[in-house]
mmCIF file of C-alpha atoms in Angstrom:
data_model
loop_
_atom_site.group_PDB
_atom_site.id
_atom_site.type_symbol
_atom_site.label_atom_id
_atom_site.label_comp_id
_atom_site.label_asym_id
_atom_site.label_seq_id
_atom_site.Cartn_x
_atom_site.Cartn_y
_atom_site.Cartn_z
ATOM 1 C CA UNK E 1 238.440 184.742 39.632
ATOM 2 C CA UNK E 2 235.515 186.415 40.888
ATOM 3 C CA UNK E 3 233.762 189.860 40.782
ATOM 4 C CA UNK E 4 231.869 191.623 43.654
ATOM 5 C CA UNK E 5 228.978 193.723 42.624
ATOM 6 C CA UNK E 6 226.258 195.353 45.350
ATOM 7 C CA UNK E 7 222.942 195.128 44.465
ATOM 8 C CA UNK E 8 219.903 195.819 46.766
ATOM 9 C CA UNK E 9 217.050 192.837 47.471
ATOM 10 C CA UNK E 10 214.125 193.208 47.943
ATOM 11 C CA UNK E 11 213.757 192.626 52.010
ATOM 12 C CA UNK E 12 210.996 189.657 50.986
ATOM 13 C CA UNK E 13 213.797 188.488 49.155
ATOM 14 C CA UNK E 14 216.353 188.756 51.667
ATOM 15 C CA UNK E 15 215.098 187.338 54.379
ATOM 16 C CA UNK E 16 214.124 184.186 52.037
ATOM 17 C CA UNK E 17 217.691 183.712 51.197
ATOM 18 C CA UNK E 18 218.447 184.137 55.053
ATOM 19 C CA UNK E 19 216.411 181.677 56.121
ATOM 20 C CA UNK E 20 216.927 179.316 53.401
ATOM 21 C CA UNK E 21 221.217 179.403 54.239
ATOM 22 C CA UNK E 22 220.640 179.334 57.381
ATOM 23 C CA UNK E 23 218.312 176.533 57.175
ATOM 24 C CA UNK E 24 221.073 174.729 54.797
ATOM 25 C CA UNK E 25 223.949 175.493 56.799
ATOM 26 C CA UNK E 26 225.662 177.438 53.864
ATOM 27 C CA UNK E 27 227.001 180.830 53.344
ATOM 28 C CA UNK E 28 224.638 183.246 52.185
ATOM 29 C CA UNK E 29 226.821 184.236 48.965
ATOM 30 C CA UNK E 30 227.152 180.686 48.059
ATOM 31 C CA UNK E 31 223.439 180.681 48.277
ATOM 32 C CA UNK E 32 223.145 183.756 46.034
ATOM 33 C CA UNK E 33 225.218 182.963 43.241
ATOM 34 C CA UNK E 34 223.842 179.505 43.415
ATOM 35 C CA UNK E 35 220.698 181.141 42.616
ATOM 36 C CA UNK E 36 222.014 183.359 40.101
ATOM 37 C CA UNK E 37 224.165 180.581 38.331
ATOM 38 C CA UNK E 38 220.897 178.013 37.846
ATOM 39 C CA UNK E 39 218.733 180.939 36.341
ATOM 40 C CA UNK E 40 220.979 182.584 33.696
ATOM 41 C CA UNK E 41 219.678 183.312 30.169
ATOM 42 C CA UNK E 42 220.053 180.988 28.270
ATOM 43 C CA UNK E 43 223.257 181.590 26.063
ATOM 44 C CA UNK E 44 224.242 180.443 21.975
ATOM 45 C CA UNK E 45 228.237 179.800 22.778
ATOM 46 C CA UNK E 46 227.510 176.309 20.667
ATOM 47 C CA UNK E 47 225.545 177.541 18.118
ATOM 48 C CA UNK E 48 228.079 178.731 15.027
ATOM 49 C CA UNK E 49 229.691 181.673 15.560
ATOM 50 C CA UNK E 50 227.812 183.613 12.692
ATOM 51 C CA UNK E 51 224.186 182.707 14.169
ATOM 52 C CA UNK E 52 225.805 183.719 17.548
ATOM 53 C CA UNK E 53 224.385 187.428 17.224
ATOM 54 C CA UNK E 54 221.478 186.689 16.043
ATOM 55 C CA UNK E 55 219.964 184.208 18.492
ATOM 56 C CA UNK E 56 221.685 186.907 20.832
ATOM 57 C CA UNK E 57 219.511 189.497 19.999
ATOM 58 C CA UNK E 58 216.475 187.227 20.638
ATOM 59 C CA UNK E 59 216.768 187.718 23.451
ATOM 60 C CA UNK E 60 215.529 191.366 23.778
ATOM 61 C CA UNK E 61 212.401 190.167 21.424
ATOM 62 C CA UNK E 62 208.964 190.361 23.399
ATOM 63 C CA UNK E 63 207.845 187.040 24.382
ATOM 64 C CA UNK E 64 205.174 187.152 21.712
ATOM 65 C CA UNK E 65 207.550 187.498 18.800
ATOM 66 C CA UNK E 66 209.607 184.613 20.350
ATOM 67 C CA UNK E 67 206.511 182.593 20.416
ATOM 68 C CA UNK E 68 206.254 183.211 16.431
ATOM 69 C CA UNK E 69 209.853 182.141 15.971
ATOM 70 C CA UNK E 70 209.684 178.855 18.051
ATOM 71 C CA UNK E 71 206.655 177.911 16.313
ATOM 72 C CA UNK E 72 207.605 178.852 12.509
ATOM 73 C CA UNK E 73 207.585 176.316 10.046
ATOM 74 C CA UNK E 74 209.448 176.038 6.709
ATOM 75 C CA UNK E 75 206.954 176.685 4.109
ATOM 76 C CA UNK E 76 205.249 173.406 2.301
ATOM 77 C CA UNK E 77 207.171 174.373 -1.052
ATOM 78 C CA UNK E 78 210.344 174.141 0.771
ATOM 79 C CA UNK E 79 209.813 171.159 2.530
ATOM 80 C CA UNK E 80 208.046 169.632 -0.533
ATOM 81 C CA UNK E 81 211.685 170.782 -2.652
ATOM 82 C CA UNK E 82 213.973 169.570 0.060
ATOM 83 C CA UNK E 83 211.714 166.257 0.240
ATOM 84 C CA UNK E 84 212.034 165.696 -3.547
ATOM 85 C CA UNK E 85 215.930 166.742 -3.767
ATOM 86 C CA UNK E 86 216.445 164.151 -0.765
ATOM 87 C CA UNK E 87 214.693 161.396 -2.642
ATOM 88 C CA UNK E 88 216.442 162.169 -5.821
ATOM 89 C CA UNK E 89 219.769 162.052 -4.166
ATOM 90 C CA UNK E 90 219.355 158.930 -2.496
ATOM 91 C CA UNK E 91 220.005 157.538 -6.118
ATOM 92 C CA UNK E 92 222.948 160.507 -6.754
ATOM 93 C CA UNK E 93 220.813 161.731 -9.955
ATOM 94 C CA UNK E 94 221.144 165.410 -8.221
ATOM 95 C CA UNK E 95 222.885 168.152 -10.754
ATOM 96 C CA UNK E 96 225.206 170.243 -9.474
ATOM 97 C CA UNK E 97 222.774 172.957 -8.676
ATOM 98 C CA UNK E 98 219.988 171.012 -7.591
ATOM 99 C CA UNK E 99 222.964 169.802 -4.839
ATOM 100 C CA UNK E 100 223.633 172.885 -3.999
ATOM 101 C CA UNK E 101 219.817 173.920 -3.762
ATOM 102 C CA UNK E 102 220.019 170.895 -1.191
ATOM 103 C CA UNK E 103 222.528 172.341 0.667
ATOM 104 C CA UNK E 104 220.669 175.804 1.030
ATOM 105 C CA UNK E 105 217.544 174.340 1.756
ATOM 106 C CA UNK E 106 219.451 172.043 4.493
ATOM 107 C CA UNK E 107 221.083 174.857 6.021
ATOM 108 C CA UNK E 108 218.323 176.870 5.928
ATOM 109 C CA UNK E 109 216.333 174.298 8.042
ATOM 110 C CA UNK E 110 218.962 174.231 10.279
ATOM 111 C CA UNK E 111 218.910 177.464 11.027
ATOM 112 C CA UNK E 112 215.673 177.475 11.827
ATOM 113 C CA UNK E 113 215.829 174.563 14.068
ATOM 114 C CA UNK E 114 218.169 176.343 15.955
ATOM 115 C CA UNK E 115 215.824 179.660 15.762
ATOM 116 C CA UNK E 116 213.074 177.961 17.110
ATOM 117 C CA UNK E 117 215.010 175.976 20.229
ATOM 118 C CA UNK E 118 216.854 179.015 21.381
ATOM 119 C CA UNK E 119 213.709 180.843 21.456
ATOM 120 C CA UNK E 120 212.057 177.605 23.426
ATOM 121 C CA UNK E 121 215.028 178.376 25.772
ATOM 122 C CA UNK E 122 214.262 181.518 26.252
ATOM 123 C CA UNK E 123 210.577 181.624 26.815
ATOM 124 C CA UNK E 124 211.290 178.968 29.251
ATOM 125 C CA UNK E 125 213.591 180.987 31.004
ATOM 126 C CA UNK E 126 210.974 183.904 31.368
ATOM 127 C CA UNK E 127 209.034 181.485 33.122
ATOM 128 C CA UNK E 128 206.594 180.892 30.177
ATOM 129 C CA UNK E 129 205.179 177.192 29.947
ATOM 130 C CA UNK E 130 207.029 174.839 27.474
ATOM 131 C CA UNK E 131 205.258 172.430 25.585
ATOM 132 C CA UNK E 132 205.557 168.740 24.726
ATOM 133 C CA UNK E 133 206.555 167.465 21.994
ATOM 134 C CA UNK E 134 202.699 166.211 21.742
ATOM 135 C CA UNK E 135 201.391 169.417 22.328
ATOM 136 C CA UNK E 136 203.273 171.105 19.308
#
């Protein structure tokens, strides 16, 4: 099922689409939603559903604020806690809270793993340069 919508171009616009579907020997609506299919936002449909509004309302951060999320960090403590609580559970001498502390800490990475992608995604799909692995 599809929708029709009207939306004006600008004419720089139009005539680059034109020329382009004419040039591929395709209909200028296939051409279009082409376009508009390959540049959506980026969407969290399989992120859980309960981070699903939040990484949703990323999207209406500034790009600035989105740079601070993708390039957050866990604080040393944290990863110094989760680091010792891995180590001591390798040898299953974690108590029951210190495995549940585990758990929190784990899930709280997580989250922020998936924080920090989506808002990658984002600032990529603003146009904003994404950097390597190496560069981070």
């Amino acid at each position: 099922m599809s929708q029709s919508i009207t939306i004006e171009l600008p004419e720089l616009v139009f005539q680059q689409l034109t020329r382009i579907a004419n040039l591929t020997h395709q209909p200028l609506e296939a051409l279009i939603t082409q376009s508009i299919l390959s540049n959506l936002p980026p969407t969290p449909d399989n992120a859980p559903s309960e981070l699903q509004p939040h990484l949703l309302a990323l999207q209406t951060l500034s790009s600035e604020a989105l740079q601070t999320i993708a390039q957050a960090t866990i604080s040393p403590q944290q990863h110094d806690r989760h680091a010792y609580l891995l180590t001591k559970n390798e040898t299953d001498q974690l108590t029951i809270e210190e495995r549940q502390e585990l758990t929190a800490l784990r899930e709280a990475a997580d989250q922020l793993m998936l924080q920090k992608a989506y808002a990658w995604s984002i600032l990529r799909w603003r146009g904003q340069k994404i950097p390597t692995l190496n560069e981070l």
